[in-house]
Tab-separated table of C-alpha atoms in Angstrom:
chain	number	residue	atom	x	y	z
O	1	LEU	CA	-200.634	62.967	26.091
O	2	GLN	CA	-197.877	65.328	27.496
O	3	ALA	CA	-194.575	65.185	25.740
O	4	MET	CA	-191.902	63.610	27.577
O	5	SER	CA	-189.513	66.262	29.024
O	6	ASP	CA	-185.987	66.708	27.793
O	7	ASN	CA	-184.895	65.937	31.175
O	8	GLU	CA	-186.897	62.734	30.988
O	9	GLN	CA	-185.420	61.723	27.542
O	10	ASP	CA	-182.011	62.378	28.959
O	11	TRP	CA	-182.345	60.057	31.672
O	12	LEU	CA	-183.774	57.249	29.439
O	13	ALA	CA	-180.869	57.622	27.086
O	14	LEU	CA	-178.696	57.187	30.072
O	15	LYS	CA	-180.612	53.716	31.187
O	16	PRO	CA	-178.414	50.741	31.012
O	17	GLN	CA	-179.737	48.211	28.094
O	18	GLU	CA	-181.002	44.809	29.717
O	19	PRO	CA	-178.755	42.184	28.174
O	20	SER	CA	-179.777	39.864	25.463
O	21	PRO	CA	-179.728	36.029	25.917
O	22	SER	CA	-176.965	35.930	23.383
O	23	GLN	CA	-174.741	38.251	25.671
O	24	CYS	CA	-174.640	35.677	28.505
O	25	CYS	CA	-171.535	33.150	27.903
O	26	GLY	CA	-173.729	30.339	30.287
O	27	SER	CA	-170.818	29.656	32.075
O	28	GLY	CA	-172.114	30.685	35.489
O	29	CYS	CA	-169.558	33.469	35.808
O	30	LYS	CA	-169.663	35.704	39.035
O	31	PRO	CA	-170.785	38.556	38.312
O	32	CYS	CA	-172.663	37.313	35.237
O	33	ILE	CA	-173.470	40.019	32.434
O	34	TYR	CA	-177.083	40.117	34.220
O	35	ASP	CA	-175.484	41.104	37.639
O	36	VAL	CA	-173.575	43.522	36.030
O	37	TYR	CA	-176.797	44.976	34.625
O	38	GLU	CA	-178.796	44.891	37.772
O	39	LYS	CA	-176.091	46.755	39.774
O	40	GLU	CA	-176.149	49.496	37.040
O	41	LEU	CA	-179.684	49.901	36.804
O	42	ALA	CA	-179.897	50.245	40.643
O	43	GLN	CA	-177.315	52.904	40.254
O	44	TRP	CA	-179.107	54.457	37.430
O	45	GLU	CA	-182.458	54.303	39.405
O	46	ARG	CA	-180.660	55.881	42.685
O	47	ALA	CA	-179.023	58.699	40.438
O	48	LYS	CA	-182.368	59.456	38.807
O	49	ALA	CA	-184.514	59.749	41.972
O	50	MET	CA	-181.779	62.180	43.094
O	51	GLN	CA	-181.707	63.927	39.834
O	52	ASP	CA	-177.786	63.667	39.880
O	53	LYS	CA	-176.094	62.351	36.980
O	54	SER	CA	-172.725	62.567	38.429
O	55	LEU	CA	-173.720	59.239	40.119
O	56	LEU	CA	-173.359	57.637	37.039
O	57	LEU	CA	-169.866	58.706	36.172
O	58	GLY	CA	-168.233	55.926	38.140
O	59	LYS	CA	-170.067	53.572	35.422
O	60	LYS	CA	-166.975	52.111	33.443
O	61	GLU	CA	-168.146	49.891	30.235
O	62	GLN	CA	-164.706	49.639	28.899
O	63	SER	CA	-161.604	50.096	30.953
O	64	ASN	CA	-158.387	51.088	29.323
O	65	ASN	CA	-155.928	50.249	31.972
O	66	SER	CA	-155.353	46.984	30.558
O	67	GLU	CA	-156.054	45.178	33.551
O	68	LEU	CA	-158.379	42.418	33.389
O	69	ASN	CA	-161.618	43.043	35.367
O	70	PRO	CA	-164.511	40.909	35.942
O	71	ASP	CA	-167.132	43.816	35.856
O	72	THR	CA	-165.938	45.664	32.720
O	73	PHE	CA	-164.497	44.841	29.245
O	74	THR	CA	-160.749	45.563	28.614
O	75	ALA	CA	-159.480	46.123	25.516
O	76	PHE	CA	-156.414	43.802	24.043
O	77	SER	CA	-154.795	43.670	20.712
O	78	VAL	CA	-154.163	40.679	18.821
O	79	SER	CA	-150.447	40.010	18.281
O	80	SER	CA	-150.634	36.701	16.107
O	81	VAL	CA	-152.994	34.082	14.569
O	82	GLU	CA	-152.200	30.858	14.002
O	83	GLN	CA	-154.360	28.411	12.258
O	84	LEU	CA	-153.952	25.038	14.086
O	85	THR	CA	-156.486	22.853	12.056
O	86	GLU	CA	-159.217	23.674	9.311
O	87	ASP	CA	-161.327	25.439	12.090
O	88	THR	CA	-159.119	25.866	15.130
O	89	TYR	CA	-156.924	28.841	15.851
O	90	GLN	CA	-154.576	29.946	18.291
O	91	TYR	CA	-154.550	33.621	19.427
O	92	LYS	CA	-151.962	35.730	21.134
O	93	PHE	CA	-152.986	38.820	22.592
O	94	GLU	CA	-150.707	41.607	23.954
O	95	LEU	CA	-150.259	42.492	27.501
O	96	PRO	CA	-148.510	45.767	28.526
O	97	GLY	CA	-145.033	45.653	29.561
O	98	ASN	CA	-144.106	42.278	31.107
O	99	SER	CA	-147.444	42.107	32.844
O	100	SER	CA	-149.342	38.666	33.272
O	101	LEU	CA	-152.989	37.530	33.377
O	102	ARG	CA	-152.261	35.872	36.721
O	103	LEU	CA	-155.301	33.707	36.291
O	104	SER	CA	-155.599	30.670	38.850
O	105	LEU	CA	-155.475	27.144	36.976
O	106	GLY	CA	-158.227	26.672	34.581
O	107	GLN	CA	-159.716	29.862	34.789
O	108	HIS	CA	-161.585	31.297	32.016
O	109	ILE	CA	-162.301	34.891	30.327
O	110	VAL	CA	-165.298	36.056	28.460
O	111	LEU	CA	-165.027	37.654	25.249
O	112	ARG	CA	-167.519	40.343	23.698
O	113	GLY	CA	-168.276	40.487	20.035
O	114	VAL	CA	-170.722	42.378	17.987
O	115	VAL	CA	-171.929	40.723	14.834
O	116	ASN	CA	-174.671	42.223	12.769
O	117	GLY	CA	-175.403	44.769	15.432
O	118	LEU	CA	-175.839	41.838	18.099
O	119	GLU	CA	-173.610	41.716	21.024
O	120	VAL	CA	-172.573	38.044	21.839
O	121	GLN	CA	-170.346	36.801	24.811
O	122	ARG	CA	-168.554	33.570	24.974
O	123	ALA	CA	-166.110	31.976	27.510
O	124	TYR	CA	-162.749	30.489	26.404
O	125	THR	CA	-159.735	29.139	28.546
O	126	PRO	CA	-156.309	30.712	27.920
O	127	ILE	CA	-153.592	27.955	27.341
O	128	SER	CA	-150.415	30.017	27.884
O	129	PRO	CA	-148.692	29.473	31.301
O	130	ARG	CA	-149.976	31.051	33.937
O	131	ASN	CA	-146.705	33.248	34.617
O	132	ALA	CA	-146.838	34.283	30.863
O	133	GLU	CA	-145.144	37.773	30.575
O	134	GLY	CA	-146.518	40.380	28.181
O	135	TYR	CA	-148.954	38.077	26.314
O	136	PHE	CA	-151.739	35.431	26.763
O	137	GLU	CA	-152.871	32.825	24.109
O	138	VAL	CA	-156.334	31.445	23.570
O	139	LEU	CA	-157.337	28.230	21.698
O	140	ILE	CA	-160.708	28.593	19.501
O	141	LYS	CA	-162.638	26.543	17.645
O	142	CYS	CA	-164.578	28.467	14.944
O	143	TYR	CA	-168.085	27.104	13.772
O	144	GLU	CA	-169.547	27.716	10.070
O	145	ALA	CA	-172.736	28.999	11.738
O	146	GLY	CA	-171.606	30.372	15.053
O	147	LEU	CA	-172.384	33.982	15.315
O	148	MET	CA	-169.233	34.704	17.598
O	149	SER	CA	-167.059	32.527	15.172
O	150	GLN	CA	-167.961	34.891	12.523
O	151	TYR	CA	-166.619	37.753	14.324
O	152	ILE	CA	-163.571	35.806	15.285
O	153	LYS	CA	-162.708	34.689	11.735
O	154	THR	CA	-162.170	38.634	10.892
O	155	TRP	CA	-159.370	39.030	13.362
O	156	LYS	CA	-155.998	40.101	12.188
O	157	ARG	CA	-152.800	41.070	14.004
O	158	GLY	CA	-153.390	44.442	15.491
O	159	ASP	CA	-157.187	44.244	15.883
O	160	VAL	CA	-158.497	45.103	19.215
O	161	VAL	CA	-160.913	42.822	21.164
O	162	PHE	CA	-162.580	42.932	24.431
O	163	TRP	CA	-162.219	40.604	27.341
O	164	ARG	CA	-163.519	40.497	30.935
O	165	GLY	CA	-162.723	38.025	33.960
O	166	PRO	CA	-161.234	35.798	35.378
O	167	PHE	CA	-163.922	33.261	36.162
O	168	GLY	CA	-164.413	29.560	37.562
O	169	GLY	CA	-161.331	27.478	37.694
O	170	PHE	CA	-160.136	24.382	39.222
O	171	PRO	CA	-158.643	24.827	42.933
O	172	TYR	CA	-155.422	22.941	42.142
O	173	GLN	CA	-153.273	22.371	44.775
O	174	PRO	CA	-149.803	20.325	44.191
O	175	ASN	CA	-149.765	16.845	45.560
O	176	LYS	CA	-153.387	16.786	46.821
O	177	HIS	CA	-154.345	14.303	44.552
O	178	GLY	CA	-152.246	10.918	43.669
O	179	GLU	CA	-153.276	10.922	40.054
O	180	LEU	CA	-155.387	13.329	37.748
O	181	LEU	CA	-157.291	11.972	34.984
O	182	MET	CA	-157.996	14.681	32.484
O	183	LEU	CA	-160.812	13.709	29.922
O	184	ALA	CA	-160.796	16.285	27.013
O	185	SER	CA	-162.563	16.436	24.082
O	186	GLY	CA	-161.407	18.954	21.243
O	187	THR	CA	-160.850	22.467	22.498
O	188	GLY	CA	-161.659	21.137	26.012
O	189	LEU	CA	-158.068	20.687	26.121
O	190	ALA	CA	-157.536	24.387	26.928
O	191	PRO	CA	-158.141	24.327	30.704
O	192	MET	CA	-155.964	21.061	31.123
O	193	ILE	CA	-152.711	22.752	29.541
O	194	PRO	CA	-151.938	25.199	32.297
O	195	ILE	CA	-152.882	22.422	34.917
O	196	LEU	CA	-150.320	20.210	33.189
O	197	GLN	CA	-147.620	23.149	32.836
O	198	SER	CA	-147.863	23.963	36.446
O	199	ILE	CA	-147.080	20.347	37.590
O	200	THR	CA	-144.099	20.022	35.223
O	201	ASP	CA	-142.973	23.256	36.484
O	202	ASP	CA	-142.930	22.325	40.050
O	203	GLU	CA	-139.997	19.901	40.967
O	204	GLU	CA	-141.865	19.336	44.112
O	205	ASP	CA	-145.146	18.259	42.649
O	206	GLU	CA	-145.335	14.659	42.283
O	207	THR	CA	-148.970	14.008	40.938
O	208	PHE	CA	-149.452	11.456	38.348
O	209	VAL	CA	-151.331	12.545	35.203
O	210	THR	CA	-153.153	10.778	32.452
O	211	LEU	CA	-154.689	12.938	30.095
O	212	VAL	CA	-157.030	11.492	27.393
O	213	GLY	CA	-157.489	13.662	24.451
O	214	CYS	CA	-160.639	12.782	22.396
O	215	PHE	CA	-160.483	14.107	18.544
O	216	PRO	CA	-162.032	12.852	15.246
O	217	THR	CA	-158.885	12.131	13.409
O	218	PHE	CA	-155.020	12.559	13.951
O	219	ASP	CA	-154.817	15.546	11.828
O	220	LYS	CA	-157.178	17.344	14.240
O	221	ILE	CA	-155.307	16.894	17.283
O	222	TYR	CA	-154.284	20.291	18.698
O	223	LEU	CA	-150.865	21.525	20.065
O	224	LYS	CA	-149.144	18.308	19.270
O	225	PRO	CA	-145.521	19.564	20.025
O	226	LEU	CA	-146.473	21.015	23.320
O	227	LEU	CA	-148.412	17.554	24.080
O	228	GLN	CA	-145.386	15.615	23.019
O	229	ASP	CA	-142.991	17.569	25.044
O	230	LEU	CA	-145.243	17.102	28.249
O	231	ALA	CA	-145.318	13.425	27.722
O	232	ARG	CA	-141.740	13.115	28.141
O	233	TYR	CA	-142.108	13.868	31.875
O	234	TRP	CA	-141.961	10.799	34.192
O	235	ASN	CA	-145.269	11.790	35.743
O	236	ILE	CA	-147.439	12.646	32.627
O	237	ARG	CA	-149.161	10.055	30.405
O	238	ILE	CA	-151.309	11.060	27.113
O	239	TYR	CA	-153.624	8.844	25.372
O	240	TYR	CA	-155.393	9.768	22.139
O	241	VAL	CA	-158.817	8.474	21.335
O	242	LEU	CA	-159.730	9.248	17.432
O	243	SER	CA	-163.228	8.340	16.803
O	244	GLN	CA	-162.952	8.654	12.950
O	245	GLU	CA	-159.580	6.975	12.496
O	246	THR	CA	-159.810	3.637	11.032
O	247	SER	CA	-156.258	2.038	11.533
O	248	LEU	CA	-153.199	3.090	13.680
O	249	GLU	CA	-150.980	2.006	10.829
O	250	LYS	CA	-151.293	5.337	9.089
O	251	LEU	CA	-150.284	7.185	12.349
O	252	PRO	CA	-146.467	7.832	13.417
O	253	TRP	CA	-145.115	4.955	15.335
O	254	SER	CA	-144.692	7.527	18.296
O	255	TYR	CA	-148.366	7.673	18.688
O	256	GLN	CA	-149.528	4.328	18.129
O	257	GLU	CA	-149.194	2.815	21.391
O	258	ASN	CA	-150.907	5.624	23.075
O	259	THR	CA	-153.945	5.838	20.372
O	260	TYR	CA	-157.239	4.199	20.439
O	261	THR	CA	-159.501	4.273	17.328
O	262	SER	CA	-162.771	4.377	18.614
O	263	ARG	CA	-165.063	6.504	20.815
O	264	LEU	CA	-164.352	6.961	24.415
O	265	ASN	CA	-166.837	4.524	25.715
O	266	GLU	CA	-167.783	2.661	28.952
O	267	ASP	CA	-165.312	-0.271	28.475
O	268	LEU	CA	-162.333	2.033	27.259
O	269	MET	CA	-162.819	4.056	30.259
O	270	LYS	CA	-162.821	1.079	32.515
O	271	THR	CA	-159.492	0.058	30.849
O	272	ILE	CA	-158.020	3.735	31.368
O	273	VAL	CA	-159.242	3.910	34.949
O	274	ASN	CA	-157.806	0.477	35.857
O	275	SER	CA	-154.473	1.526	34.367
O	276	CYS	CA	-154.200	4.688	36.774
O	277	ARG	CA	-151.402	4.102	39.171
O	278	ARG	CA	-153.571	5.804	41.991
O	279	LYS	CA	-157.342	6.170	42.329
O	280	PRO	CA	-157.903	9.417	40.031
O	281	PHE	CA	-159.530	12.456	40.735
O	282	VAL	CA	-161.187	13.352	37.064
O	283	LEU	CA	-161.132	16.614	35.089
O	284	ILE	CA	-163.618	16.901	32.308
O	285	CYS	CA	-163.850	19.285	29.681
O	286	GLY	CA	-165.974	19.225	26.551
O	287	SER	CA	-169.620	19.693	25.083
O	288	SER	CA	-172.332	19.097	27.567
O	289	SER	CA	-173.321	15.483	25.963
O	290	PHE	CA	-169.466	14.547	26.187
O	291	ASN	CA	-169.516	15.750	30.021
O	292	GLU	CA	-172.573	13.801	30.604
O	293	ASP	CA	-171.363	10.339	28.993
O	294	MET	CA	-167.924	10.812	30.651
O	295	SER	CA	-169.731	11.253	34.147
O	296	ARG	CA	-171.735	8.100	33.176
O	297	TYR	CA	-168.946	5.939	32.129
O	298	LEU	CA	-166.580	6.958	35.180
O	299	LYS	CA	-169.527	5.972	37.224
O	300	ALA	CA	-169.547	2.499	35.931
O	301	ALA	CA	-166.018	2.380	36.353
O	302	GLY	CA	-166.514	3.020	40.093
O	303	ILE	CA	-165.447	6.688	40.306
O	304	GLU	CA	-167.788	8.591	42.629
O	305	GLU	CA	-169.156	12.001	41.447
O	306	ASN	CA	-167.218	14.130	44.319
O	307	SER	CA	-164.121	12.844	42.483
O	308	CYS	CA	-164.711	14.662	39.222
O	309	PHE	CA	-164.583	18.391	38.383
O	310	VAL	CA	-166.439	19.421	35.373
O	311	PHE	CA	-164.994	22.801	33.582
């Protein structure tokens, strides 16, 4: 067998690596990591056919201009780490100068981590206001056995991590819907926060909102001070559904009348939908099983599929 020529080896070294399944965050991003790979592979094949390596120089794996970009990962540094519950953290990232991420409402960004030599990607929704200048914040739940969680738990102030995006989002328009019913489980609260803040920041927006936050116990409710502030607005109502809390007596009195100690089941869903002031448009964010259950309960409560949006 003829030994591979140096030239062939050079080209092989430049060939883009096919992503492994762990690198896809599974959120239907456009472009997906696989789309980026296909594009780079086509570029590599064209350059190799023409024996012209300069055609590959445009390939940017990481960008350093601090502008978020869907195709390439950009470095951002961690400016603070705040533990909210035993397994949930709020991370703040620096943006250069007074720049802002300029995301549309409910858009997510994709994080890249390397754990034991394996690259992993996951999608998270920033919870900072859209117009926040000089920083953005992300709410992340760390799982005991999660690969990405192992990487995230090592973060400390000053560490540099890589994000790309934005993707997805809910095309929110002020006053388009009479009432939004938000059903959020755990960190599914994240895409709801920027939408709530945009409604309360806009004096012309008279959309009613009913937010239902599902958590195991009172201690595990995230962002309590922020939610309490939002609930003071005339058009915002917040309910809590605590699946593992046995009695309301231990809760502060300000929470008692807005809290249910049960799971969010079909009966409770009917009660909540019937309490809405107008026929609601529903936003849902949680685990896939939560999302499926909610869609089923909503149907039973008379809400059509075209009146729901799942993050």
